[in-house]
């Protein structure tokens, strides 16, 4: 293998998605290289979350396929796709509000190891010291260790998002999908999250990140795809994309790029 050959982890191959008459996605071709952080940006309603939903199996494409490490994901259920090594932080956090922060972070590791997850297993789960130690370590990384015994439902929006990130990290995914991971966070917490995501990158985890905050995008992305009206209108390295007039026109009126 030549050193210039790229290892493509995820291939979105000619994906289309329509909702009734609405073309939410059209002609989407995307190749995500191993170990890279690939940002998907674009205005509200561009189709970014729809694209992630197709990748994780929550939506099936009207046409096309998604291939992960050579395996076709299209047609598989979300939990099967998750078991193959894809984890996701949703735009709206999905957590167990009545459980503690620590229990929330332990749950996915338990589910991964035992193949299923039952809430009444939680008391024995608390005694699983290996999982608990790792969950505590990850909570420390995301800055939530002090809040580990708080009910998850009582966390702020930004803290829920960090907890959800911890719930992903404990699964050691090969591909991590982040839908607006810093939405609702203060500037300080945003910068802490950027630093954490940079640290994850050093460990070689491949990431797709959807983000409106250009500070986050340009701090993290190796490559950027720009979605507008359900199509990819530009793709390239951050500086190429930043200076692309088509992008400036379609995205934020050019004001923030
Ligand atoms: N389940 C659905 N049924 C019908 N239309 C939908 C559905 N999901 C999304 N859409 C529409 O598809 C288009 C793309 O939506 P999507 O949520 O993917 O955009 P987005 O780029 O994630 O936007 P935002 O930046 O606001 O999160 C929008 O016009 C949206 O209204
Ligand atoms: Mg969205």
XYZ file of C-alpha atoms and ligand atoms in Angstrom:
289
model
C 0.000 0.000 0.000
C 1.382 3.397 -0.903
C 1.684 5.922 1.898
C -0.645 8.296 0.051
C -3.475 5.747 -0.015
C -6.263 6.807 2.304
C -8.090 4.531 4.662
C -11.744 5.434 4.243
C -13.772 4.507 7.333
C -17.148 5.756 6.146
C -18.439 6.098 2.619
C -21.755 7.814 1.975
C -22.525 6.701 -1.558
C -24.997 8.715 -3.645
C -27.460 9.188 -0.792
C -30.801 10.864 -1.370
C -33.559 11.441 1.169
C -36.971 12.881 0.454
C -39.728 13.720 2.917
C -42.878 13.840 0.789
C -41.964 16.392 -1.861
C -39.015 17.826 0.069
C -35.515 16.846 -1.086
C -33.738 16.929 2.270
C -30.637 15.237 0.792
C -29.585 14.800 -2.832
C -26.474 13.350 -4.475
C -24.566 13.061 -1.209
C -21.135 11.517 -1.659
C -18.853 11.648 1.313
C -15.684 9.831 2.242
C -14.418 10.047 5.786
C -10.783 9.216 6.333
C -9.597 7.261 9.363
C -8.391 9.351 12.285
C -9.616 12.627 10.809
C -12.138 15.143 12.047
C -14.560 15.936 9.241
C -16.889 18.882 9.804
C -20.236 19.283 8.091
C -21.446 22.845 8.105
C -24.325 24.657 6.476
C -27.329 26.849 7.200
C -30.367 25.743 9.238
C -32.414 23.162 7.379
C -29.516 22.237 5.069
C -29.922 18.524 5.862
C -27.037 18.009 8.288
C -28.974 16.150 10.991
C -30.841 14.176 8.335
C -27.487 13.000 7.005
C -26.361 11.849 10.455
C -29.722 10.130 10.969
C -29.169 8.197 7.752
C -25.668 7.162 8.878
C -26.866 5.875 12.267
C -29.874 4.059 10.797
C -32.633 6.243 12.229
C -33.681 7.125 8.699
C -33.322 4.984 5.624
C -32.174 6.773 2.491
C -34.552 7.041 -0.445
C -31.602 6.088 -2.627
C -27.944 5.214 -2.101
C -26.041 3.478 0.674
C -23.750 4.031 3.613
C -20.704 1.781 3.946
C -18.657 1.524 7.146
C -15.350 -0.356 7.020
C -16.553 -2.184 3.940
C -19.875 -3.184 5.526
C -23.158 -1.831 4.139
C -25.097 -0.148 6.962
C -28.211 0.646 4.988
C -31.047 -1.584 6.210
C -29.469 -2.221 9.619
C -31.146 -1.098 12.846
C -29.602 1.741 14.896
C -28.464 -0.624 17.686
C -26.721 -2.879 15.145
C -24.910 0.110 13.677
C -23.942 1.205 17.168
C -22.539 -2.259 17.903
C -20.372 -1.982 14.793
C -18.594 0.977 16.376
C -20.504 4.149 15.551
C -21.577 6.381 18.444
C -23.387 9.672 18.272
C -24.039 12.778 20.314
C -27.506 13.940 19.298
C -28.537 17.516 18.639
C -31.048 17.074 21.466
C -29.423 15.098 24.289
C -30.884 11.631 24.864
C -30.248 10.600 28.424
C -31.847 8.844 31.396
C -33.000 11.900 33.389
C -33.874 9.987 36.573
C -30.514 8.252 36.852
C -27.344 9.807 38.168
C -24.718 11.222 35.842
C -22.412 8.318 36.726
C -25.108 5.708 36.006
C -25.834 7.335 32.655
C -22.190 7.053 31.658
C -21.887 3.460 32.900
C -25.023 2.259 31.088
C -23.646 2.173 27.511
C -20.531 0.259 28.602
C -22.722 -2.276 30.325
C -24.999 -2.559 27.296
C -21.994 -3.016 25.028
C -20.447 -5.719 27.149
C -23.598 -7.702 27.823
C -25.467 -6.953 24.618
C -28.544 -5.628 26.390
C -29.410 -3.090 28.984
C -31.969 -3.399 31.743
C -32.515 -0.683 34.290
C -32.939 -3.159 37.166
C -29.393 -4.277 36.538
C -28.193 -0.891 37.677
C -27.687 -1.838 41.307
C -25.309 -4.617 40.305
C -23.877 -2.273 37.719
C -22.792 0.022 40.546
C -20.616 -2.810 41.809
C -18.894 -3.274 38.455
C -15.792 -1.474 39.574
C -13.959 -1.696 36.255
C -16.772 0.059 34.414
C -17.287 2.495 37.267
C -13.604 3.407 37.343
C -13.591 4.068 33.642
C -16.833 6.075 33.809
C -15.352 8.208 36.589
C -12.190 8.724 34.599
C -14.169 9.855 31.551
C -16.361 12.116 33.693
C -13.182 13.703 34.931
C -12.067 14.231 31.316
C -15.330 15.945 30.365
C -15.360 18.051 33.535
C -18.373 16.430 35.199
C -16.718 14.336 37.896
C -17.916 16.629 40.706
C -21.485 16.191 39.464
C -21.380 12.399 39.093
C -24.082 11.802 41.724
C -26.472 14.472 40.419
C -29.650 13.395 38.656
C -28.916 13.763 34.970
C -32.222 15.557 34.394
C -31.038 18.403 36.628
C -27.991 19.232 34.491
C -27.826 22.321 32.306
C -28.139 21.833 28.553
C -24.381 22.180 28.072
C -23.605 19.707 30.871
C -26.078 17.183 29.430
C -24.211 17.452 26.174
C -20.896 16.756 27.893
C -22.440 13.829 29.715
C -23.683 12.477 26.413
C -20.187 12.807 25.024
C -18.943 10.768 28.000
C -21.652 8.159 27.226
C -20.179 7.885 23.722
C -16.543 7.781 24.802
C -17.067 4.840 27.147
C -18.119 2.808 24.100
C -14.698 3.392 22.440
C -16.335 3.935 19.061
C -14.358 3.793 15.838
C -16.459 6.641 14.510
C -17.923 9.377 16.673
C -20.690 11.588 15.284
C -21.270 14.895 17.000
C -24.336 16.989 16.187
C -23.628 20.476 17.561
C -21.617 19.263 20.564
C -21.112 22.750 21.995
C -24.663 24.075 21.547
C -25.849 25.677 24.766
C -22.366 25.890 26.283
C -20.597 28.947 27.628
C -17.438 30.057 25.828
C -15.357 28.556 28.631
C -17.093 25.171 28.396
C -16.874 25.316 24.605
C -13.106 25.743 24.832
C -12.848 22.885 27.345
C -14.818 20.695 24.920
C -12.564 21.689 22.012
C -9.531 20.682 24.094
C -11.190 17.365 24.975
C -12.039 16.636 21.340
C -8.454 17.446 20.356
C -7.260 14.970 22.962
C -9.584 12.292 21.562
C -8.155 13.000 18.139
C -4.659 12.248 19.354
C -5.974 8.793 20.281
C -6.940 8.286 16.634
C -10.740 8.311 16.856
C -12.448 9.340 13.610
C -15.069 12.053 14.040
C -17.796 13.760 12.065
C -18.848 17.016 13.626
C -21.811 19.198 12.760
C -21.376 22.639 14.171
C -22.548 26.195 13.682
C -19.801 27.724 15.816
C -16.974 28.498 13.368
C -14.469 28.789 16.217
C -15.128 25.123 17.009
C -15.095 24.088 13.341
C -11.812 25.783 12.514
C -10.198 24.576 15.759
C -10.964 20.926 15.034
C -11.674 20.142 11.393
C -9.164 18.527 9.031
C -11.733 18.671 6.277
C -15.041 20.466 5.792
C -18.068 19.651 3.669
C -20.623 22.401 3.177
C -24.265 21.389 2.848
C -26.868 23.782 1.509
C -30.353 22.864 0.340
C -29.576 19.157 0.790
C -26.503 19.160 -1.472
C -22.791 19.356 -0.842
C -21.815 22.656 -2.428
C -18.153 22.622 -1.407
C -15.612 20.384 0.232
C -11.985 20.777 1.138
C -9.475 21.756 3.758
C -10.598 24.539 6.111
C -8.735 27.353 4.356
C -10.013 26.320 0.913
C -13.575 26.233 2.187
C -13.257 29.507 4.054
C -12.196 31.341 0.899
C -14.698 29.644 -1.444
C -17.083 32.367 -2.725
C -19.921 29.836 -3.169
C -19.651 29.004 0.508
C -19.515 32.623 1.576
C -22.634 33.309 -0.456
C -24.624 30.309 0.814
C -23.457 30.320 4.383
C -24.095 33.139 6.809
C -23.887 35.706 4.042
C -20.103 35.498 4.282
C -20.130 37.407 7.567
C -18.581 34.815 9.850
C -16.328 32.717 7.658
N -38.710 13.662 9.814
C -38.871 14.662 8.941
N -39.997 14.809 8.221
C -40.168 15.812 7.347
N -39.221 16.747 7.088
C -38.080 16.668 7.770
C -37.823 15.636 8.741
N -36.573 15.809 9.248
C -36.087 16.895 8.651
N -36.970 17.414 7.764
C -36.734 18.573 6.892
O -35.547 18.313 6.165
C -34.773 19.497 6.028
C -33.392 19.273 6.626
O -33.516 19.200 8.062
P -32.284 18.909 9.021
O -32.827 18.807 10.384
O -31.515 17.773 8.488
O -31.435 20.251 8.860
P -30.124 20.736 9.647
O -29.125 21.083 8.616
O -29.743 19.730 10.665
O -30.648 22.069 10.344
P -30.230 22.735 11.778
O -28.947 23.470 11.508
O -31.357 23.666 12.039
O -30.107 21.653 12.789
C -35.564 20.614 6.697
O -36.309 21.269 5.706
C -36.449 19.852 7.664
O -37.634 20.577 7.903
Mg -29.597 19.749 12.687
